[in-house]
Tab-separated table of C-alpha atoms in Angstrom:
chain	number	residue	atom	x	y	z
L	1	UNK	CA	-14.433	-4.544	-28.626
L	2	UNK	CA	-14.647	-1.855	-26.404
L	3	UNK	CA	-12.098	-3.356	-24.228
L	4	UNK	CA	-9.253	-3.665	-26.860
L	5	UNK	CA	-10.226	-0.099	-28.090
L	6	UNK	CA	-9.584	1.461	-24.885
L	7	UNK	CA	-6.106	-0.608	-24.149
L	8	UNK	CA	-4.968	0.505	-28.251
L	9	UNK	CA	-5.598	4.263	-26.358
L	10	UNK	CA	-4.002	3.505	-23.208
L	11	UNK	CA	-0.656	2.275	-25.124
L	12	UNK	CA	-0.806	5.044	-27.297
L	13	UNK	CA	-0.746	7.796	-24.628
L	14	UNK	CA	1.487	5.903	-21.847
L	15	UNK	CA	4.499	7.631	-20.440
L	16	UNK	CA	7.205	5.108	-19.756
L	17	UNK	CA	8.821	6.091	-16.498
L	18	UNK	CA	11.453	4.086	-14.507
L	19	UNK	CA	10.272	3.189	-11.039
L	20	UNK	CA	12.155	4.953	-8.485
L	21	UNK	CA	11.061	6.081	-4.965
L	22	UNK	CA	9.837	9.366	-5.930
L	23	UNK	CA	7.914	8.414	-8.740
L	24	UNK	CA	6.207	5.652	-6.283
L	25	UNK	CA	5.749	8.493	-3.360
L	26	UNK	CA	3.877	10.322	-6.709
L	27	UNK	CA	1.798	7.465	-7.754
L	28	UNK	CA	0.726	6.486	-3.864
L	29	UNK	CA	-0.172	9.977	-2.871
L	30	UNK	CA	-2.364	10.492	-5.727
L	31	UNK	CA	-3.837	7.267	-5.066
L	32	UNK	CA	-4.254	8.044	-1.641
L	33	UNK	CA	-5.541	11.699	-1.420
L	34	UNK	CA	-8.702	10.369	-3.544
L	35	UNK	CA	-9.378	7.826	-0.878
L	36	UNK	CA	-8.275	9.478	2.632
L	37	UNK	CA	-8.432	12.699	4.190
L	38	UNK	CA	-4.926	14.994	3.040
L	39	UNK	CA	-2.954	14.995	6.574
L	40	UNK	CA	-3.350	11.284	6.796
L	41	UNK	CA	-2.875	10.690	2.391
L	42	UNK	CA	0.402	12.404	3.419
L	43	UNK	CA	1.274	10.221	6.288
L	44	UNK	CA	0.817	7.040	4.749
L	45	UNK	CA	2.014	7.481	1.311
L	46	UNK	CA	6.250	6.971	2.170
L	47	UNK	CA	4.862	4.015	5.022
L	48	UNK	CA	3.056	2.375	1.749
L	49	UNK	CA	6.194	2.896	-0.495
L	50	UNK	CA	8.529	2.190	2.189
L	51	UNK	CA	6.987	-0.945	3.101
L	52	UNK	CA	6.471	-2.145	-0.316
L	53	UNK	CA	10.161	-1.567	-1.323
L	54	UNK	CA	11.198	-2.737	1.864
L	55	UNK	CA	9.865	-6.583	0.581
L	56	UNK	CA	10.701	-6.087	-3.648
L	57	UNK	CA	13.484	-8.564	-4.844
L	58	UNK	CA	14.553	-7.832	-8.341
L	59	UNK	CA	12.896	-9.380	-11.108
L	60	UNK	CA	10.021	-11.092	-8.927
L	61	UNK	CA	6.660	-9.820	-8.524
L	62	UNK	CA	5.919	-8.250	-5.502
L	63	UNK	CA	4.687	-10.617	-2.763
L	64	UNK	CA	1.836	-8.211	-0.535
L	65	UNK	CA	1.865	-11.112	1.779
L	66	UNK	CA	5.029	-10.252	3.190
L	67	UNK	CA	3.455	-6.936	4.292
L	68	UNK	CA	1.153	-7.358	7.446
L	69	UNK	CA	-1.176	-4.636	8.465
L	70	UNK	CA	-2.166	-4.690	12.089
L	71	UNK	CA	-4.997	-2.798	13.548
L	72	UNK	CA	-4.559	-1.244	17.152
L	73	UNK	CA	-7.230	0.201	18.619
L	74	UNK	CA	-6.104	2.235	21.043
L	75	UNK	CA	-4.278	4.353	18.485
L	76	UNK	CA	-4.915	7.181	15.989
L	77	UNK	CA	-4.798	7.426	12.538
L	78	UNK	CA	-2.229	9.949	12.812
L	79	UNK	CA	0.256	7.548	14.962
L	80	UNK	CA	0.909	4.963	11.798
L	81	UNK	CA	4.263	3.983	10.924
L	82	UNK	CA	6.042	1.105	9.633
L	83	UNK	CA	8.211	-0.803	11.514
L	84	UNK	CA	11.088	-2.308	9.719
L	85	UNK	CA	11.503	-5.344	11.360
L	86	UNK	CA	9.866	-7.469	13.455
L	87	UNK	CA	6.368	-6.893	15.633
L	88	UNK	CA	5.771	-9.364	18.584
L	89	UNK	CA	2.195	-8.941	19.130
L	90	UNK	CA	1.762	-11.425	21.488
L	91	UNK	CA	3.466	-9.328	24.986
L	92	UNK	CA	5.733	-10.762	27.465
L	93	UNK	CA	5.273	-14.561	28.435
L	94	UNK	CA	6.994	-13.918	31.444
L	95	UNK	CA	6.531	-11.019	34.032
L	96	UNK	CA	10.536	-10.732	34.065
L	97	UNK	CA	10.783	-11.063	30.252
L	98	UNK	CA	12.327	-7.861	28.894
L	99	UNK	CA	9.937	-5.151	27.181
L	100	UNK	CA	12.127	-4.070	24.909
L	101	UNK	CA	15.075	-6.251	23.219
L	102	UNK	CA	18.059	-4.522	20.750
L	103	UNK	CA	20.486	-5.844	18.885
L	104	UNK	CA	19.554	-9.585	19.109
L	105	UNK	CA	18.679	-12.457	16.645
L	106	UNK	CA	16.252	-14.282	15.678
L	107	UNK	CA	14.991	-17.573	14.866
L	108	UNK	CA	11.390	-18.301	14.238
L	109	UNK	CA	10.567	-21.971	13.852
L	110	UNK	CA	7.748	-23.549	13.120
L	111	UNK	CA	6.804	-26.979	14.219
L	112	UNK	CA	3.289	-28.685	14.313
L	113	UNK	CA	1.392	-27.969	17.875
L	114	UNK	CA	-0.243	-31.577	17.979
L	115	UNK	CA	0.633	-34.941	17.441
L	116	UNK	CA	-0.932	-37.155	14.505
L	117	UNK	CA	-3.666	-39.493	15.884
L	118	UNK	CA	-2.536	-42.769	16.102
L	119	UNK	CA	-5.145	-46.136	16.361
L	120	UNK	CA	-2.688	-47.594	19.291
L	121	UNK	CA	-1.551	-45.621	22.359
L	122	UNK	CA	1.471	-48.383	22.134
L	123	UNK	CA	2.898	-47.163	19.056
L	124	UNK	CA	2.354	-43.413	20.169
L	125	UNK	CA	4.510	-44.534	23.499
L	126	UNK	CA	6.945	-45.840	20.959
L	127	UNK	CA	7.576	-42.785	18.619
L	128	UNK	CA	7.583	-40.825	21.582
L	129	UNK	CA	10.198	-42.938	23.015
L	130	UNK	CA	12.340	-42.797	19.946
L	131	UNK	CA	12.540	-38.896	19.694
L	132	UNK	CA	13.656	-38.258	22.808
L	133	UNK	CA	16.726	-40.613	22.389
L	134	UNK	CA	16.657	-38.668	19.189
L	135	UNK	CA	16.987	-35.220	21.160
């Protein structure tokens, strides 16, 4: 009862606004300033829209898995800031491997890291055999 009474209030009073950037930079830093000191509220509220318009598609709801937050330590609060692209945590794999890489492309594919068990090392030899003539 209570619930439906405060949602009839809600509907009555809403403002409908259209979405745009700054009304999102409005909403965020609001959000934020009740949750986070100001200097840092400030600093994060265009990362957060940025970030989340960065992964909207029209007409879909938003997908916050496409956003990935990563924690590094040795950093500051102050020193956020979104990356629009692509983060390699993992370092170089190769001590001549290039730090830094521009204007390239990328492929990420996925394949499984392990072979199915099989009950007969014979038939493993002989799906092995058949994907490398396959290669």
């Amino acid at each position: 009862m209570a619930k439906k009474k405060a949602l009839d209030v809600l509907n009555e009073v809403k403002v409908e606004s259209k979405m745009d950037r700054d009304t999102l930079i409005n909403v965020s830093r609001t959000s934020l300033r009740t949750k986070t000191p100001k200097e840092l509220s400030d600093n994060l509220t265009e990362i957060v829209v940025d970030a989340v318009l960065a992964i909207r598609q029209e007409n879909r709801p938003i997908d916050l898995h496409m956003v990935e937050i990563m924690e590094m330590t040795h950093k500051t609060d102050s020193e956020t800031k979104l990356v629009r692209g692509i983060v390699m945590d993992h370092g170089a794999r190769h001590p001549d491997m290039k730090r830094r890489l521009t204007m390239l492309t990328f492929s990420r594919v996925m394949y499984p890291s392990s072979m199915k068990k099989v009950k007969s090392t014979q038939v493993s030899s002989i799906n092995l055999q058949k994907k490398e003539k396959n290669w």
